[in-house]
CSV table of C-alpha atoms in Angstrom, one decimal:
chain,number,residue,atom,x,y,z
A,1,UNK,CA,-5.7,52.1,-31.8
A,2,UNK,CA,-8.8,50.9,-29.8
A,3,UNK,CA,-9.0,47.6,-32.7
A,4,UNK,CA,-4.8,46.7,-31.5
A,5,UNK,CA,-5.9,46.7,-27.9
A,6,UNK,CA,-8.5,44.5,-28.0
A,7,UNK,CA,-6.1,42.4,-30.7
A,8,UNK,CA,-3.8,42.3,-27.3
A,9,UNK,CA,-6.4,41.7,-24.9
A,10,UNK,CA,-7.8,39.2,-26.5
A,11,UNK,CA,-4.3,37.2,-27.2
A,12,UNK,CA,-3.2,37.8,-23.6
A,13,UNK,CA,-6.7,36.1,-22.3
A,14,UNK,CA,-6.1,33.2,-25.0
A,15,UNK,CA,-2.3,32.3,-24.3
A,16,UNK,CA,-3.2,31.7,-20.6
A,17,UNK,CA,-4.1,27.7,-19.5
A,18,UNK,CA,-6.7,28.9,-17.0
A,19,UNK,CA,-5.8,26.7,-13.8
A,20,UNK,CA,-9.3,25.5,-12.3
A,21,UNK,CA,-10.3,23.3,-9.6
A,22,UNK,CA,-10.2,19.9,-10.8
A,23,UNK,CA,-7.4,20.2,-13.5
A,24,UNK,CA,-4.8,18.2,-13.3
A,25,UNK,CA,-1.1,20.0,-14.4
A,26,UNK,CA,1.8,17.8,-15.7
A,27,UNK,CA,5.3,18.9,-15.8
A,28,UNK,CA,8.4,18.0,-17.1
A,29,UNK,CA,11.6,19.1,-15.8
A,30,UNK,CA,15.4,19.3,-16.0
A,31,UNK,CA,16.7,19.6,-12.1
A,32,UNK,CA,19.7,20.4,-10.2
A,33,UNK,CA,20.0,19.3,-7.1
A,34,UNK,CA,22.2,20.6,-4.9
A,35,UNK,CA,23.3,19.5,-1.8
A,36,UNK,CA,23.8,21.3,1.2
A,37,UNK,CA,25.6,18.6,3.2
A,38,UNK,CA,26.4,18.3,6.8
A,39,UNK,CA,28.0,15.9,9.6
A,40,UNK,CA,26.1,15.3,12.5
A,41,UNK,CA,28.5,14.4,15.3
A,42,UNK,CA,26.3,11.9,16.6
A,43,UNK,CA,28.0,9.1,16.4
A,44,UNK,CA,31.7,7.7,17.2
A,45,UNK,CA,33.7,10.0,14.2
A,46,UNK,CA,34.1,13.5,15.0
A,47,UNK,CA,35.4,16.7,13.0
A,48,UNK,CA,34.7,15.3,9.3
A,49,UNK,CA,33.8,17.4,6.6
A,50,UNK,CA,31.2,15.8,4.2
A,51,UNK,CA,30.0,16.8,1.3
A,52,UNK,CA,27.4,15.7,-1.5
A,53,UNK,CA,28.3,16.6,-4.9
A,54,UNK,CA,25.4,18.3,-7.3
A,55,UNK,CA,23.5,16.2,-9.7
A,56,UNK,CA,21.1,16.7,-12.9
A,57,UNK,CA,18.2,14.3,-13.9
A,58,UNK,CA,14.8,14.6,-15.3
A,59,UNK,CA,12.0,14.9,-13.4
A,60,UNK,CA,8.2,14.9,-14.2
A,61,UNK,CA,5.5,15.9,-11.5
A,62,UNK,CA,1.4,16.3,-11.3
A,63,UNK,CA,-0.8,19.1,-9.6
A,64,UNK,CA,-4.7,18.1,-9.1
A,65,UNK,CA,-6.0,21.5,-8.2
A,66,UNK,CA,-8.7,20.6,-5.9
A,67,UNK,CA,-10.1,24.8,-5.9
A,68,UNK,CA,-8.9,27.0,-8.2
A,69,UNK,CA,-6.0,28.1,-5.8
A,70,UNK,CA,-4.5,25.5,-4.1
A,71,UNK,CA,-3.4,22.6,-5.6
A,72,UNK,CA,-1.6,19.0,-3.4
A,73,UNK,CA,1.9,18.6,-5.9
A,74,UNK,CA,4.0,15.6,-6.2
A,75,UNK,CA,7.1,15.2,-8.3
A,76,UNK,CA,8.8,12.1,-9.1
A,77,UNK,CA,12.7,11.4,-10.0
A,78,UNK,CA,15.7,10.7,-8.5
A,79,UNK,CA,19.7,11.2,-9.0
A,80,UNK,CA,23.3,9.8,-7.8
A,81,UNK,CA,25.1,11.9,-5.8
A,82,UNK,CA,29.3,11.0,-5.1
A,83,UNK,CA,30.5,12.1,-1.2
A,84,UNK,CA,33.5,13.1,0.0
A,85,UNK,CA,34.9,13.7,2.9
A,86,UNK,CA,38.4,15.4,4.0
A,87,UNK,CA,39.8,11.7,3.5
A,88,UNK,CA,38.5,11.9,-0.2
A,89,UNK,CA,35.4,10.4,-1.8
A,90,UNK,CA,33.7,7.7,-0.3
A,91,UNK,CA,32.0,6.1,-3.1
A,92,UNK,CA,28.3,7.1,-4.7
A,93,UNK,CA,24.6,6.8,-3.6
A,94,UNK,CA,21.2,7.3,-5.5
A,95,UNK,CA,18.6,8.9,-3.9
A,96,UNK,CA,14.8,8.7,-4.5
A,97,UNK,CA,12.8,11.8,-2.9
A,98,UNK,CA,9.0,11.7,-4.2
A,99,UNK,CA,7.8,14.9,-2.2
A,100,UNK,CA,4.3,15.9,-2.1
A,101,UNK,CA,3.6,19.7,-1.3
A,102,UNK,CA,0.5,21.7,-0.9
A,103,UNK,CA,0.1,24.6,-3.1
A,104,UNK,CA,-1.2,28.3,-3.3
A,105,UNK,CA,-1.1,29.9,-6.9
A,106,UNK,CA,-2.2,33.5,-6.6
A,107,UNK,CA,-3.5,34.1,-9.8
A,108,UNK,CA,-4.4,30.6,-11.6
A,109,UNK,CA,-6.6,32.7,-14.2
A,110,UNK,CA,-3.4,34.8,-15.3
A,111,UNK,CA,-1.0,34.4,-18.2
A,112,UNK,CA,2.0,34.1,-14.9
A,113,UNK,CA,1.0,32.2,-12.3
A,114,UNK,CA,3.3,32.4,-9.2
A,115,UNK,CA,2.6,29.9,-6.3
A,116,UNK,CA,4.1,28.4,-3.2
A,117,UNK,CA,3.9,25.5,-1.5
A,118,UNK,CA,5.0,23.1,1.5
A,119,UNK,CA,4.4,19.6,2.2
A,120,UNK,CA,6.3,16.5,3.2
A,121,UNK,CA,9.5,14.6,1.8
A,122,UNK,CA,10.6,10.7,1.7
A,123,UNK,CA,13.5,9.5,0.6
A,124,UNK,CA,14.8,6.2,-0.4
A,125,UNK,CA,18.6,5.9,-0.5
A,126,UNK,CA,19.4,2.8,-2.6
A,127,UNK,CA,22.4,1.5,-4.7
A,128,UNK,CA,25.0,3.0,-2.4
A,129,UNK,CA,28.6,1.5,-2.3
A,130,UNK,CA,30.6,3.5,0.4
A,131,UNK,CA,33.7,2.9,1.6
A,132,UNK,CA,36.4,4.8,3.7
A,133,UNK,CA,39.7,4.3,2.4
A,134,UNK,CA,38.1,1.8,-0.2
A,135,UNK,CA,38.2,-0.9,2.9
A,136,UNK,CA,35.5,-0.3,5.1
A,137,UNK,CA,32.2,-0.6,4.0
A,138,UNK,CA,30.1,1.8,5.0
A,139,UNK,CA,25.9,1.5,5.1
A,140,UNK,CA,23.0,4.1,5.2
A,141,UNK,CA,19.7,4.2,6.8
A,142,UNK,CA,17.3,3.4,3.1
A,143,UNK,CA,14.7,5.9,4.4
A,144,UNK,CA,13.9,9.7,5.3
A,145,UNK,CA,11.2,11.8,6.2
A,146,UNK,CA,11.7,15.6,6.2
A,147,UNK,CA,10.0,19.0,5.4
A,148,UNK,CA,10.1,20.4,1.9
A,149,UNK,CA,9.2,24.1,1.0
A,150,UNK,CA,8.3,25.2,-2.7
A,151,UNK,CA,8.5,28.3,-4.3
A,152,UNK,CA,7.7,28.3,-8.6
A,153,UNK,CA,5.6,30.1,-11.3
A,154,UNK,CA,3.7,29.0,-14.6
A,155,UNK,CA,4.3,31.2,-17.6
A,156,UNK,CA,1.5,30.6,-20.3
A,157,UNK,CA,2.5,29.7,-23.7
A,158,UNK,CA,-0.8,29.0,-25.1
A,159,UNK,CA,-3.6,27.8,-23.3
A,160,UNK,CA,-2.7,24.3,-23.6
A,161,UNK,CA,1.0,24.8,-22.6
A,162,UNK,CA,3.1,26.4,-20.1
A,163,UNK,CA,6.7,26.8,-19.0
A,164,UNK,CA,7.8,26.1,-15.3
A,165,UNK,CA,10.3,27.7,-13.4
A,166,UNK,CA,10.5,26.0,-9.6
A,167,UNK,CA,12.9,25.9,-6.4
A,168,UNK,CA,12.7,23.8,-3.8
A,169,UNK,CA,14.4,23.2,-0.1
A,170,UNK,CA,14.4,19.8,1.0
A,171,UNK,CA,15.6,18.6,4.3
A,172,UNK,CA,17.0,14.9,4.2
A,173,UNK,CA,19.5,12.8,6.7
A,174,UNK,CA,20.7,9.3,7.0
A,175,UNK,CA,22.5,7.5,9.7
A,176,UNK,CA,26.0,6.2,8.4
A,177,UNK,CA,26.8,3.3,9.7
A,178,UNK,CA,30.7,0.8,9.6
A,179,UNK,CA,30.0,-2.9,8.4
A,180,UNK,CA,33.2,-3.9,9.6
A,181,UNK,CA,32.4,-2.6,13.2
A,182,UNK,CA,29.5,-4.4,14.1
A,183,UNK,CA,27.4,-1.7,12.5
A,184,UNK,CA,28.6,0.9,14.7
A,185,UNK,CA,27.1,4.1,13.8
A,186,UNK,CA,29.4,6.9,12.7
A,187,UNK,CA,27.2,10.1,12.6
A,188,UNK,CA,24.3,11.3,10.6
A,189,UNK,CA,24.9,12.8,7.3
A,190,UNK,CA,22.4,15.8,6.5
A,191,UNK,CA,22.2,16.4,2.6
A,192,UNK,CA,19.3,19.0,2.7
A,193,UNK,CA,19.2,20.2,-1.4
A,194,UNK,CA,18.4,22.8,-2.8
A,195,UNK,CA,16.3,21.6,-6.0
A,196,UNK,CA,16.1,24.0,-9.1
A,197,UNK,CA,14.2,23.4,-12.1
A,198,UNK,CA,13.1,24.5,-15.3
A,199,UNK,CA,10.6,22.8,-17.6
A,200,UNK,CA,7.4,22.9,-19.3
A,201,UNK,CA,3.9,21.7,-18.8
A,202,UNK,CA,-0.1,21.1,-19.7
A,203,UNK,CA,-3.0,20.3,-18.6
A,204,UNK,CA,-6.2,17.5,-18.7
C-alpha cells in the first residue's frame, strides 16, 4: 500500500509543468466570443436595438511569468461579427482585440493551476461594410481602448503540456457614424464580449 502511494505521488509531482518565474506559456485556443451589445443614445438615432451576433476563431496567446505567481498575458486573434438591429442586419465587421492582462496563478507548482487576471484591451475594427436598409453607408471608429478581466486554470497533462480552460470580459465601443450625412454620428455601439475558451498549452 505504502509502494502505490508513493507510485501516485510521484506521478502527480511528474504530470505537473511547474510554472516558474521566467517561463514563457503558449496557448492555443478555440474561442467564442460573445457579444453583449448595446446602443448608446448618444448620437442623432434613438430607441434602436443592436445586437452583435457570436463568433468562433482560433486564438493563440503567451504568458512570461516574470515571479513564479504572476505572469503579464497577451492573446492574439480576431473574428467577424454580423449586427442587426430592429430594421434587420446591417452588414458584418471584423474585430481585432489583442488584450494584455496581468496575472495571479495561486498555485503555479500544482498539477491545477487556477489564476486571474486584469489588464487592458485595444481593438481594431476593420473590414466592416454597414449599411442601413443596404443604402446608407454606415462607418465605425477603427480603434478601442477598454478594461478586460480574466478568470482561467491550467490542468497538467504531463509536465511539458497542459490544457486551458479561460473566460474573459472585455469592454469595447465604437462610434457609428452615416456617410451619406456628412458623417453625422448616430450613437455608440457597445459590444462588450464575453470571451470563452478552451485549449491546450506548453512551455520554454
Amino acid at each position: 500500500m505504502k509502494k502505490l502511494a508513493l507510485a501516485a505521488m510521484i506521478g502527480l509531482v511528474s504530470a505537473s509543468a511547474f510554472a516558474a518565474q521566467g517561463d514563457i506559456l503558449a496557448r492555443f485556443r478555440v474561442i467564442n466570443v460573445n457579444p453583449d451589445a448595446s446602443w448608446s443614445n448618444s448620437g442623432t438615432v434613438a430607441g434602436l436595438n443592436v445586437d452583435a451576433k457570436d463568433a468562433w476563431a482560433p486564438e493563440v496567446d503567451f504568458t512570461y511569468m516574470i515571479t513564479n505567481n504572476i505572469g503579464a498575458e497577451l492573446i492574439l486573434g480576431t473574428t467577424r461579427h454580423e449586427i442587426t438591429t430592429n430594421l434587420g442586419s446591417v452588414g458584418k465587421v471584423s474585430v481585432l482585440p489583442p488584450t494584455l492582462t496581468l496575472q495571479y496563478h495561486f498555485m503555479p507548482d500544482a498539477t491545477f493551476r487556477p489564476y486571474v487576471g486584469a489588464g487592458i484591451n485595444y481593438t481594431r475594427f476593420y473590414n466592416d461594410g454597414l449599411k442601413v436598409g443596404g443604402v446608407t453607408n454606415l462607418s465605425v471608429k477603427k480603434n478601442s481602448w477598454g478594461p478586460a478581466l480574466q478568470l482561467g486554470a491550467d490542468y497538467a497533462i504531463n509536465k511539458n503540456w497542459f490544457v486551458n480552460l479561460d473566460v474573459k470580459k472585455i469592454w469595447i465601443k465604437t462610434d457609428v457614424t452615416a456617410d451619406q450625412l456628412g458623417g453625422a454620428k448616430l450613437g455608440e455601439l457597445k459590444i462588450d464580449p464575453w470571451v470563452f475558451g478552451i485549449g491546450f498549452g506548453t512551455k520554454f
